[in-house]
PDB file of N, CA and C in Angstrom:
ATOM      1  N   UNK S  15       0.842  -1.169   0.000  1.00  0.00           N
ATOM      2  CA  UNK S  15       0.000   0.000   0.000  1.00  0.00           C
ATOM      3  C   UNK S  15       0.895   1.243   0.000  1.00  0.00           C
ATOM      4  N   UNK S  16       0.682   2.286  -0.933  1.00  0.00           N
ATOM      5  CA  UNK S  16       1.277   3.271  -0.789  1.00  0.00           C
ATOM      6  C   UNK S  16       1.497   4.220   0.308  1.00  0.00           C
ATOM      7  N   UNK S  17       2.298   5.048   0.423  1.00  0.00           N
ATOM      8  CA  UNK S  17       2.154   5.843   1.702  1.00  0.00           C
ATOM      9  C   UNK S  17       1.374   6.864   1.339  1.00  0.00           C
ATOM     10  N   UNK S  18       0.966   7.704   2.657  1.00  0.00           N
ATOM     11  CA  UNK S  18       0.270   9.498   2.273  1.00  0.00           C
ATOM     12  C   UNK S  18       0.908   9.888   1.151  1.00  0.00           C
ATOM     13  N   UNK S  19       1.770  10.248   0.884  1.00  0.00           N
ATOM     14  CA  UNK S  19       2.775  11.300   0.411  1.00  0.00           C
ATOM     15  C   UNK S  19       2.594  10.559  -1.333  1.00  0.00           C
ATOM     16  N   UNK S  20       2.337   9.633  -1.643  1.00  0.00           N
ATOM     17  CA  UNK S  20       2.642   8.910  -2.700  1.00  0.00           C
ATOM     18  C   UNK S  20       1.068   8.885  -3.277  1.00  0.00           C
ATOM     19  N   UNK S  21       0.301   8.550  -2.624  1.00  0.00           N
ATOM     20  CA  UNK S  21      -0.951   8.967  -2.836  1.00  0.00           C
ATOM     21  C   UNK S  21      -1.610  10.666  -2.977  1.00  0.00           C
ATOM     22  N   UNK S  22      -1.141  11.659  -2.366  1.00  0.00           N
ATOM     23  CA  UNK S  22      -1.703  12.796  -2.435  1.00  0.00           C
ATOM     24  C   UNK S  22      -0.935  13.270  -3.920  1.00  0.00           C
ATOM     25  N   UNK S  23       0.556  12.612  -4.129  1.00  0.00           N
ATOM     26  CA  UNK S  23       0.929  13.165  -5.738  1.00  0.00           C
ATOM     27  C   UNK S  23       0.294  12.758  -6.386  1.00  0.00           C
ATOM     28  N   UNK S  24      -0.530  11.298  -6.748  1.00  0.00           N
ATOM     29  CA  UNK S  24      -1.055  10.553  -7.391  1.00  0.00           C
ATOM     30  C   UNK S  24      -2.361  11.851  -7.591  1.00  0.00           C
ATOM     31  N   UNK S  25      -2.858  11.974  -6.857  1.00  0.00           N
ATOM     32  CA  UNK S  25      -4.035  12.888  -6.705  1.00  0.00           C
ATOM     33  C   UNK S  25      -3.934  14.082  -7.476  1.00  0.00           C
ATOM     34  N   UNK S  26      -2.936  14.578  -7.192  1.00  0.00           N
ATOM     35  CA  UNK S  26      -2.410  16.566  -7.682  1.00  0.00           C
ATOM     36  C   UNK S  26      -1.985  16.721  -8.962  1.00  0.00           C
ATOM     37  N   UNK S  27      -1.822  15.239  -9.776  1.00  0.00           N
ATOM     38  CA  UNK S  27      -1.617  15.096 -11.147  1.00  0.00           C
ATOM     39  C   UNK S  27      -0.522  15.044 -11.424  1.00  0.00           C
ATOM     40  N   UNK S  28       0.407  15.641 -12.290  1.00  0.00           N
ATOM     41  CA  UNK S  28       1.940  16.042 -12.910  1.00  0.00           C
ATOM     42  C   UNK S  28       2.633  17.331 -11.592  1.00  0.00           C
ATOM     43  N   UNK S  29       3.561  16.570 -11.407  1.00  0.00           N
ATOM     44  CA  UNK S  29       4.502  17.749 -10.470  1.00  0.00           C
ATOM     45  C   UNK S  29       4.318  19.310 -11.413  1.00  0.00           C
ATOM     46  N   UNK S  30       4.545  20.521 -11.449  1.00  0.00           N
ATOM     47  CA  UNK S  30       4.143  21.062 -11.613  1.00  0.00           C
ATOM     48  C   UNK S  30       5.617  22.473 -11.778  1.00  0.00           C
ATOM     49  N   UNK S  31       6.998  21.779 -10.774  1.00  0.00           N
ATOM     50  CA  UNK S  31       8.057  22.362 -10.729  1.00  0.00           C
ATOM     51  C   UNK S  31       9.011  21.671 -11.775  1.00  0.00           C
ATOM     52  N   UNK S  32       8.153  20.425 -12.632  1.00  0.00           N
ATOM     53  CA  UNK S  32       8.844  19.992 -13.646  1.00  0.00           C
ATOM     54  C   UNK S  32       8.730  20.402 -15.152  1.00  0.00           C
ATOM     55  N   UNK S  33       9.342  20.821 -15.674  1.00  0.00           N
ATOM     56  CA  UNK S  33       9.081  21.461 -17.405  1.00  0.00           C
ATOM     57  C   UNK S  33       8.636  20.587 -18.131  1.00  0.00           C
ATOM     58  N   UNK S  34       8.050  20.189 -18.986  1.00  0.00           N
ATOM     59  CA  UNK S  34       8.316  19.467 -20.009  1.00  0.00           C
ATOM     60  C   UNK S  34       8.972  20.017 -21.498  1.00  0.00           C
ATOM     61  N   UNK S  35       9.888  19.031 -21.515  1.00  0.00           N
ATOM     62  CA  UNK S  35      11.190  19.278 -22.631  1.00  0.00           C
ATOM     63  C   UNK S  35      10.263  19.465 -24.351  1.00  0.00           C
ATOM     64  N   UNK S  36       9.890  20.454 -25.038  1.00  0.00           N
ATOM     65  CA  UNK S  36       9.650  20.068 -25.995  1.00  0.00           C
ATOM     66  C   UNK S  36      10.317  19.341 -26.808  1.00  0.00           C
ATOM     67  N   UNK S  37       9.271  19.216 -28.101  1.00  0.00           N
ATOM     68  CA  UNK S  37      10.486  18.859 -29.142  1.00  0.00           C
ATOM     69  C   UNK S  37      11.319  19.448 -30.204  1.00  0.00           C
ATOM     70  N   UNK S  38      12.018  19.068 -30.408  1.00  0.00           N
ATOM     71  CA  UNK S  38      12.982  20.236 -31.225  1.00  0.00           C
ATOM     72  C   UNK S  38      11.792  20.396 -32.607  1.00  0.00           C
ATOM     73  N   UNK S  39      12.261  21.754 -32.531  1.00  0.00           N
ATOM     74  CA  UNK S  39      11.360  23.014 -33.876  1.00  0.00           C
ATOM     75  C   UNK S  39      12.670  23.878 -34.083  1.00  0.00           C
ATOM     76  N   UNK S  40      12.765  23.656 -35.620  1.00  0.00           N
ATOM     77  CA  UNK S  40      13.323  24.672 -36.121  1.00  0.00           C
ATOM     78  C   UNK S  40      12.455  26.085 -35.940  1.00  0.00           C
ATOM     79  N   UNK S  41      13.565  27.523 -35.552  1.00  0.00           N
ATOM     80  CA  UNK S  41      13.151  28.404 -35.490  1.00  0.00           C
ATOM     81  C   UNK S  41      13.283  28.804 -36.945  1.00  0.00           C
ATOM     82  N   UNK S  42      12.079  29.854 -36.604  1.00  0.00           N
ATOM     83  CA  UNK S  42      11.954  30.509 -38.237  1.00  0.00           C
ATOM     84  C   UNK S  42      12.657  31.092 -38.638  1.00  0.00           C
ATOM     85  N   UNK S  43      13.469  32.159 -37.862  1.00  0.00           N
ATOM     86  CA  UNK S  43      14.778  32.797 -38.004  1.00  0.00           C
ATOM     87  C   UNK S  43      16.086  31.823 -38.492  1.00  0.00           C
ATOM     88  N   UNK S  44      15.984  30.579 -37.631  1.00  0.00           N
ATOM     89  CA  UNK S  44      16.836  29.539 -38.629  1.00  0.00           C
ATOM     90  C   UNK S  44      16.662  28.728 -39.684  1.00  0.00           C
ATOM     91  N   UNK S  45      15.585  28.664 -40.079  1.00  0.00           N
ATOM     92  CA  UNK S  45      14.619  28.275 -41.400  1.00  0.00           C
ATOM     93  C   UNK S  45      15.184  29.461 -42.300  1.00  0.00           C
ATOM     94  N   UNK S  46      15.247  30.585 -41.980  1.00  0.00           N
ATOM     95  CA  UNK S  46      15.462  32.022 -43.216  1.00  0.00           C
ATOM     96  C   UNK S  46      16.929  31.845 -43.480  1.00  0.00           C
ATOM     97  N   UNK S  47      17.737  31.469 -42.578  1.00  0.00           N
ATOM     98  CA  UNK S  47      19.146  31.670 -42.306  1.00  0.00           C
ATOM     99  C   UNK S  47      19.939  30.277 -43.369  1.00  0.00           C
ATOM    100  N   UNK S  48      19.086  29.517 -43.009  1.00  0.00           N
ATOM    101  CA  UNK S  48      19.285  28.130 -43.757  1.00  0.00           C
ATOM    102  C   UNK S  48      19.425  28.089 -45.199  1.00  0.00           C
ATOM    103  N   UNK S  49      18.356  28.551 -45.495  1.00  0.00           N
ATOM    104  CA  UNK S  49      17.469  28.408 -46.998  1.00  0.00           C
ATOM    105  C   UNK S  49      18.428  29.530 -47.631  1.00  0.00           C
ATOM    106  N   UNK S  50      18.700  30.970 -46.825  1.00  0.00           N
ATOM    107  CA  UNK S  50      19.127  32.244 -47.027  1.00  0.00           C
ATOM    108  C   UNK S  50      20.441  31.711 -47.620  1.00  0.00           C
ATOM    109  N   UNK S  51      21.463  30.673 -46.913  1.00  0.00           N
ATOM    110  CA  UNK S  51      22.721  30.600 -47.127  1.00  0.00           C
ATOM    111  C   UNK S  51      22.991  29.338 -48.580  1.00  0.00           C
ATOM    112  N   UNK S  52      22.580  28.622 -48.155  1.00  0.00           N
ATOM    113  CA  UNK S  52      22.044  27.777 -49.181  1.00  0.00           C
ATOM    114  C   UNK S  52      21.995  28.386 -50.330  1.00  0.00           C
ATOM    115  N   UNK S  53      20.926  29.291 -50.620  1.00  0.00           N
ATOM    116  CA  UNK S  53      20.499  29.454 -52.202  1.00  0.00           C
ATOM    117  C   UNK S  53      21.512  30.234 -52.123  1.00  0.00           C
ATOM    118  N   UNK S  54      21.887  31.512 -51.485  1.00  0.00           N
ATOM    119  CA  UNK S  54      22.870  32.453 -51.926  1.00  0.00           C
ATOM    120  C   UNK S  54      24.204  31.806 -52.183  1.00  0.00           C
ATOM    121  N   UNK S  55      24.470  30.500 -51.669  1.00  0.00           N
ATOM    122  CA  UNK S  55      25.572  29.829 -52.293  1.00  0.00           C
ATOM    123  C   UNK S  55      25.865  28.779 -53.472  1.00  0.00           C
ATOM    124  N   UNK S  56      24.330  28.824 -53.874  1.00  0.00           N
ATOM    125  CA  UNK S  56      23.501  28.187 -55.078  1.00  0.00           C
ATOM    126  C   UNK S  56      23.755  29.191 -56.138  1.00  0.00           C
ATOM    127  N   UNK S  57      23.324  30.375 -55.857  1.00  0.00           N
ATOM    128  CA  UNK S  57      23.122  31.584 -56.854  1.00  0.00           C
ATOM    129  C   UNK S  57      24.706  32.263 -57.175  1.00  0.00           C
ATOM    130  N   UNK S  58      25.530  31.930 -56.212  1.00  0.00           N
ATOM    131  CA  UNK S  58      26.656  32.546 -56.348  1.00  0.00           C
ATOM    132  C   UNK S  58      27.376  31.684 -57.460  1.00  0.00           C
ATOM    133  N   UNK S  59      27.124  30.100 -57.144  1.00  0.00           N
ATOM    134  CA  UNK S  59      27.836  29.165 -58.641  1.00  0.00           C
ATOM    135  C   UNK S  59      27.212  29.333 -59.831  1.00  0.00           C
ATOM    136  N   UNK S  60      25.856  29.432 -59.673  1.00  0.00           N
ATOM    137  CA  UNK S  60      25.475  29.692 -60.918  1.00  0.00           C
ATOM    138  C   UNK S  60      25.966  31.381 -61.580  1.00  0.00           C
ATOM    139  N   UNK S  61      26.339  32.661 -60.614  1.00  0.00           N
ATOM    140  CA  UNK S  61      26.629  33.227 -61.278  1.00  0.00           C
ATOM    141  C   UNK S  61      28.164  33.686 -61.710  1.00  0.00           C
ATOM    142  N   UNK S  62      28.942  32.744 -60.920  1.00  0.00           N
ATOM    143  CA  UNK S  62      30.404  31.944 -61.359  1.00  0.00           C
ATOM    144  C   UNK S  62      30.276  31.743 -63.025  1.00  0.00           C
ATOM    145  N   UNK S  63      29.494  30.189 -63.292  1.00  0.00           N
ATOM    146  CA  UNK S  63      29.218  29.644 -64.470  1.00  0.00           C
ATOM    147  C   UNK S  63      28.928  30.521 -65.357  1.00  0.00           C
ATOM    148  N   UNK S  64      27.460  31.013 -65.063  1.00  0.00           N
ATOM    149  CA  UNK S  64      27.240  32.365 -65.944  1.00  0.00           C
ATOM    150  C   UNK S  64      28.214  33.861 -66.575  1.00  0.00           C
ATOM    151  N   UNK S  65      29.233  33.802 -65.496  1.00  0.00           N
ATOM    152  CA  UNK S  65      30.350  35.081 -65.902  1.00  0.00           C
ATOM    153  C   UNK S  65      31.383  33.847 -66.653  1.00  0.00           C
ATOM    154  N   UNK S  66      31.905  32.948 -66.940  1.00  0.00           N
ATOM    155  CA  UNK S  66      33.121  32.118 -67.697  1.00  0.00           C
ATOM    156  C   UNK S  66      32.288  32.105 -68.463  1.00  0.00           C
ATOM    157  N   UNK S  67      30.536  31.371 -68.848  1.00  0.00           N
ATOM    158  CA  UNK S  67      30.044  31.236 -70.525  1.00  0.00           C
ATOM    159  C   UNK S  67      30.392  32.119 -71.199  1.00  0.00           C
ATOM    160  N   UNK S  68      29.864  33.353 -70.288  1.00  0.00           N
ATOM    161  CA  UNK S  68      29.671  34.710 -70.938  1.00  0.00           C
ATOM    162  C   UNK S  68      30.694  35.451 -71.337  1.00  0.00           C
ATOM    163  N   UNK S  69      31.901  35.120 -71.550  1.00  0.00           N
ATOM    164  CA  UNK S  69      32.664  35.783 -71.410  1.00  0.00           C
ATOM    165  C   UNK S  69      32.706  36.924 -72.718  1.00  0.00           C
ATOM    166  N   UNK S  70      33.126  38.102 -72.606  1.00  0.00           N
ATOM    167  CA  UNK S  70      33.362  38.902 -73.880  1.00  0.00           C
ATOM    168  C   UNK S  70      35.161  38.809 -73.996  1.00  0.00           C
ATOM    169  N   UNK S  71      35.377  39.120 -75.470  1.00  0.00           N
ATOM    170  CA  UNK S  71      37.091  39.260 -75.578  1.00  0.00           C
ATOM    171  C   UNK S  71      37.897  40.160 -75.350  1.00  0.00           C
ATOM    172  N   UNK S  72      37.371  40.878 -73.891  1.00  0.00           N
ATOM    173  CA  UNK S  72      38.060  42.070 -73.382  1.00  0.00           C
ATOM    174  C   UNK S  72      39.037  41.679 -72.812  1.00  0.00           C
ATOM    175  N   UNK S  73      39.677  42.423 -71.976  1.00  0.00           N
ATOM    176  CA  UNK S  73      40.789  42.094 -71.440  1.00  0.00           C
ATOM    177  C   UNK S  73      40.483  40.953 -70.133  1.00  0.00           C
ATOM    178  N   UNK S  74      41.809  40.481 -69.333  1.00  0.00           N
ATOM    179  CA  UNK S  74      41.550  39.636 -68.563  1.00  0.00           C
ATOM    180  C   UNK S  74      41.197  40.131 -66.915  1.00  0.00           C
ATOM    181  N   UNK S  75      41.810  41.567 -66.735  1.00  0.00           N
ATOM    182  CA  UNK S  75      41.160  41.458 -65.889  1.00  0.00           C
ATOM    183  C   UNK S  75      39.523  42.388 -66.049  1.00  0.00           C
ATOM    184  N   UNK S  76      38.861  42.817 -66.839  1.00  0.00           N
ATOM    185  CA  UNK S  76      37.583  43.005 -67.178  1.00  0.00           C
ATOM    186  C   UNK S  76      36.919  41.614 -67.072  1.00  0.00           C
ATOM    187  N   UNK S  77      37.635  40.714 -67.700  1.00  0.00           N
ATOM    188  CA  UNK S  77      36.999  39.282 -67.539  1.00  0.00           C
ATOM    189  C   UNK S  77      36.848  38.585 -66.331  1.00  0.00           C
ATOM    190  N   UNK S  78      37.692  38.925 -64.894  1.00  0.00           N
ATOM    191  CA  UNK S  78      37.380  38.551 -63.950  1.00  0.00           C
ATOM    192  C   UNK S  78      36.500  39.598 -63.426  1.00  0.00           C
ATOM    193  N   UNK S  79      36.578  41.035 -63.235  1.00  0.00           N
ATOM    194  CA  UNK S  79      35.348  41.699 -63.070  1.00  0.00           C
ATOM    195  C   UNK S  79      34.083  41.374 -63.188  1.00  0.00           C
ATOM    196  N   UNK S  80      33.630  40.860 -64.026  1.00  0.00           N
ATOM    197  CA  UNK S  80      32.294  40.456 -64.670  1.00  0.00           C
ATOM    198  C   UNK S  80      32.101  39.236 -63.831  1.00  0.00           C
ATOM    199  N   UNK S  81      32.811  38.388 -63.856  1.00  0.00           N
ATOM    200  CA  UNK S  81      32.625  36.940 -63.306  1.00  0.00           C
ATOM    201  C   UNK S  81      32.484  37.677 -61.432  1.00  0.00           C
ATOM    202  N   UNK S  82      33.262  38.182 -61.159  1.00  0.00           N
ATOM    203  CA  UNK S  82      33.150  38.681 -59.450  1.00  0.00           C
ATOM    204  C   UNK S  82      31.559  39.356 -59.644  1.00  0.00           C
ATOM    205  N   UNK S  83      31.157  40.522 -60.705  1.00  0.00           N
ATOM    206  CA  UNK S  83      29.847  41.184 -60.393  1.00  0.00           C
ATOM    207  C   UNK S  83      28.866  39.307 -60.530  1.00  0.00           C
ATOM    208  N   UNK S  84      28.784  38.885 -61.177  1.00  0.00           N
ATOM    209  CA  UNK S  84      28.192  37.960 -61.427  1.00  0.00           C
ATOM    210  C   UNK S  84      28.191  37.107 -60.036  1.00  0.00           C
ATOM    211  N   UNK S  85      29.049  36.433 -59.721  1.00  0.00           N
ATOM    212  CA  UNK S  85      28.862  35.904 -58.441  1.00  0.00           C
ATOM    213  C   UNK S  85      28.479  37.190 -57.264  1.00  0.00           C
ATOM    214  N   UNK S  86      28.509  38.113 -56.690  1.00  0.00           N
ATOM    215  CA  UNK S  86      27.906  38.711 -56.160  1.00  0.00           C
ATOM    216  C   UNK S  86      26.683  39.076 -56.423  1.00  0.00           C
ATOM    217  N   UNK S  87      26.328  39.100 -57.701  1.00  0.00           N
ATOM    218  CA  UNK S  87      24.817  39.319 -57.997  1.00  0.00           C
ATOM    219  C   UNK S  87      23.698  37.496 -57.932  1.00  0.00           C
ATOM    220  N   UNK S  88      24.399  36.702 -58.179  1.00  0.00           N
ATOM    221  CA  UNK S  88      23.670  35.328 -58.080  1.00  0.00           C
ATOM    222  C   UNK S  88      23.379  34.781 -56.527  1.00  0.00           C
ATOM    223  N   UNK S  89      24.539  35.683 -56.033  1.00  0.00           N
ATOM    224  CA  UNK S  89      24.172  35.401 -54.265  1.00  0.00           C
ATOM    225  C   UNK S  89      23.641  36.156 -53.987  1.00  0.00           C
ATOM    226  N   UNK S  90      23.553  37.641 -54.303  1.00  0.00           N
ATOM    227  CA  UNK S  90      22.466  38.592 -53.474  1.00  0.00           C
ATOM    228  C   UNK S  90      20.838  38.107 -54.018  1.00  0.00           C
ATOM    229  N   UNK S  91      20.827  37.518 -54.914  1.00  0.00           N
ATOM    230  CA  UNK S  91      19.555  37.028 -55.668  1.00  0.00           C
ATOM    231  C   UNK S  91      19.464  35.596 -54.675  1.00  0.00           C
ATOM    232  N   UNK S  92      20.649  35.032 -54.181  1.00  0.00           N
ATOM    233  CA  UNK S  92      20.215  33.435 -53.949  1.00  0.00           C
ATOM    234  C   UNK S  92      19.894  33.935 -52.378  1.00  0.00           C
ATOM    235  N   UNK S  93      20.018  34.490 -51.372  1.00  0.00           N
ATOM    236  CA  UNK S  93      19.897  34.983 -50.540  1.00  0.00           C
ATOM    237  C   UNK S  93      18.458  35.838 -50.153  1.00  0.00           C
ATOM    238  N   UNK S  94      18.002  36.516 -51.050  1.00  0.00           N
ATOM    239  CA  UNK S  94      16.492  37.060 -51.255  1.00  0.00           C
ATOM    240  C   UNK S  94      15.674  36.107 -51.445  1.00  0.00           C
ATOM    241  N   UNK S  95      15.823  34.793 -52.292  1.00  0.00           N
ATOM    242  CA  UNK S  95      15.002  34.114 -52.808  1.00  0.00           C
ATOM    243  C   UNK S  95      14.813  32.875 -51.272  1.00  0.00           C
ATOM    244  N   UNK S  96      16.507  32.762 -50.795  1.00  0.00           N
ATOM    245  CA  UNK S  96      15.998  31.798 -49.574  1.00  0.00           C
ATOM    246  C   UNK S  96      15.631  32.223 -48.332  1.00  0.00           C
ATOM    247  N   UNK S  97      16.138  33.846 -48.150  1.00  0.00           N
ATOM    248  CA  UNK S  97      14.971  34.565 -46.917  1.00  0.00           C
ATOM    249  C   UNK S  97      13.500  34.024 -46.822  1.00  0.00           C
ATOM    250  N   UNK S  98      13.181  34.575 -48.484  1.00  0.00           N
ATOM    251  CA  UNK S  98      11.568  34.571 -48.654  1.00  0.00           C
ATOM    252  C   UNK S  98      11.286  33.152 -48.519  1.00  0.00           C
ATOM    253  N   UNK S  99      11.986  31.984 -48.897  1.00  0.00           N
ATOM    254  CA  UNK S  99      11.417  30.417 -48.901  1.00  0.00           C
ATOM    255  C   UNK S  99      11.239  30.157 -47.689  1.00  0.00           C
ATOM    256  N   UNK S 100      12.313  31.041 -46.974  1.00  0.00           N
ATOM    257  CA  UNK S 100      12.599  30.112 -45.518  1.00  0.00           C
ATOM    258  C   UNK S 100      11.782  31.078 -44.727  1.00  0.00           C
ATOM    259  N   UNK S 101      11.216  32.146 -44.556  1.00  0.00           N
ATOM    260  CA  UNK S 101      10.098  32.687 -43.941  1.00  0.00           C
ATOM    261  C   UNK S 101       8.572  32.127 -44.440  1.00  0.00           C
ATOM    262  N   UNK S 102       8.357  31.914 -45.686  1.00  0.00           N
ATOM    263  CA  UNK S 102       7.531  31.203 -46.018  1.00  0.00           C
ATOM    264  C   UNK S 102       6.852  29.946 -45.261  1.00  0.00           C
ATOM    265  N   UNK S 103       7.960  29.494 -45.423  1.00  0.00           N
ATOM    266  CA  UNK S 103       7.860  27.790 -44.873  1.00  0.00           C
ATOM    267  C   UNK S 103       7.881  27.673 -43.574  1.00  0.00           C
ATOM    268  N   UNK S 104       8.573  28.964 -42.538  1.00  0.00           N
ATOM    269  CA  UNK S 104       8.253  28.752 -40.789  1.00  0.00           C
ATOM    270  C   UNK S 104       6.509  29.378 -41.118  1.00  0.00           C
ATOM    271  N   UNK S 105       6.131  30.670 -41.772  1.00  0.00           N
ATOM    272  CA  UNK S 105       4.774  31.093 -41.248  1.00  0.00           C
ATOM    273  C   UNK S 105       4.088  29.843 -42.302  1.00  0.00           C
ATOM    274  N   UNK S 106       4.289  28.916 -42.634  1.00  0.00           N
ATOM    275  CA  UNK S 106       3.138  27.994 -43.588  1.00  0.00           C
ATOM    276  C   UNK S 106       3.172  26.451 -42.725  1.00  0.00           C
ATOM    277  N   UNK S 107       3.997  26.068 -41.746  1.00  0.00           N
ATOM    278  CA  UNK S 107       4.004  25.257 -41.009  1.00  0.00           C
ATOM    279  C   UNK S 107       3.479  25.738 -39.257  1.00  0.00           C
ATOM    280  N   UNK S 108       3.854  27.465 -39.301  1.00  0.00           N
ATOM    281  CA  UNK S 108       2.848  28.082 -37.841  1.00  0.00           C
ATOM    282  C   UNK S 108       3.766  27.825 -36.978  1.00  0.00           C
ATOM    283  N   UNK S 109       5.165  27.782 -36.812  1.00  0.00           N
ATOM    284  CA  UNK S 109       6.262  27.601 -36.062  1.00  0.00           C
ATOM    285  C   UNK S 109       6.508  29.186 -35.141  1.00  0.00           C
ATOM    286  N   UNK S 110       6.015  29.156 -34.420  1.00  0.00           N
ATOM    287  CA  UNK S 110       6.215  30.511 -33.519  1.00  0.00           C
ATOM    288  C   UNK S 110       7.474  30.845 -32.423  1.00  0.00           C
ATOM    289  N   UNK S 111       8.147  31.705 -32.414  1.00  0.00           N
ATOM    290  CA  UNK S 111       9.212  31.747 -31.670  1.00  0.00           C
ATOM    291  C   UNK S 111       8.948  31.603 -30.456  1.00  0.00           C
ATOM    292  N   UNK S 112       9.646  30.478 -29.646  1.00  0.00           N
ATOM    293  CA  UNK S 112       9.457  30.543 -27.942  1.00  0.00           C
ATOM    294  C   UNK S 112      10.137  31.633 -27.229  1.00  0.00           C
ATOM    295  N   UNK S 113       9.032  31.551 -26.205  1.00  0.00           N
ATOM    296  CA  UNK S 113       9.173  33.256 -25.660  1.00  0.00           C
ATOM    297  C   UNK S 113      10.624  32.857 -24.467  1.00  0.00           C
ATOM    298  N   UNK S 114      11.314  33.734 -23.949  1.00  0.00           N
ATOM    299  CA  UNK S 114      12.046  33.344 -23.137  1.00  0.00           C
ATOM    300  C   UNK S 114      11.454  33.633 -21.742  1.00  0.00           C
ATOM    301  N   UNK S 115      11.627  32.506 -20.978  1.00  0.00           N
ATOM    302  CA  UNK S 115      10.922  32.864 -19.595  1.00  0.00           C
ATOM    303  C   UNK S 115      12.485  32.970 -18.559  1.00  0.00           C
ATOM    304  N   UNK S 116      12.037  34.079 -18.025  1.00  0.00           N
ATOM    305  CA  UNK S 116      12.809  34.296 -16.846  1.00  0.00           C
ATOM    306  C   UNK S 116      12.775  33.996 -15.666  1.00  0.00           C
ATOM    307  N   UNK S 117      14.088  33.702 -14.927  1.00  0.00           N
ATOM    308  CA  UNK S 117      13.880  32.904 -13.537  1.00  0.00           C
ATOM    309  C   UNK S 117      14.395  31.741 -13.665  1.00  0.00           C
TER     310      UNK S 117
END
């Protein structure tokens, strides 16, 4: 037979000074950050590739110019495009930032 003490917890339900651990959720801020780095390092090869096809028969270093604007422009594009995916996809799954509790 149980004692008092073992019975009145039984009674009072779940201890109450114990947390329960969620489960891991990507934050949305790391969903943007993810997707953000990703494509912008997606967009940056493709605009690598895109500055060597392209090349014109100017000089060589004009020819690396173009290839540098090009990769800076395929990442500032791959970077916009995975902000927006990766904010998308935290507010389309309803992933809300946990609040921080103090104490």
């Amino acid at each position: 037979m149980p004692n008092t003490d073992e019975r009145q917890r039984a009674t009072q339900g779940p201890d109450p000074t114990q947390k329960e651990v969620p489960d891991r959720q990507i934050d949305p801020s790391e969903s943007v950050t993810l997707f953000a780095i990703a494509l912008g390092a997606i967009g940056a090869l493709v605009g690598l590739v895109a500055g060597i096809v392209f090349l014109s028969d100017s000089a060589f270093g004009a020819a690396v110019l173009n290839c540098l604007i090009a990769v800076l422009a395929g990442g500032s594009a791959g970077v916009v495009a995975g902000g927006t995916v990766g904010a998308a996809i935290g507010v389309m799954r309803g992933v809300r930032v946990p609040k921080q509790l103090d104490g």
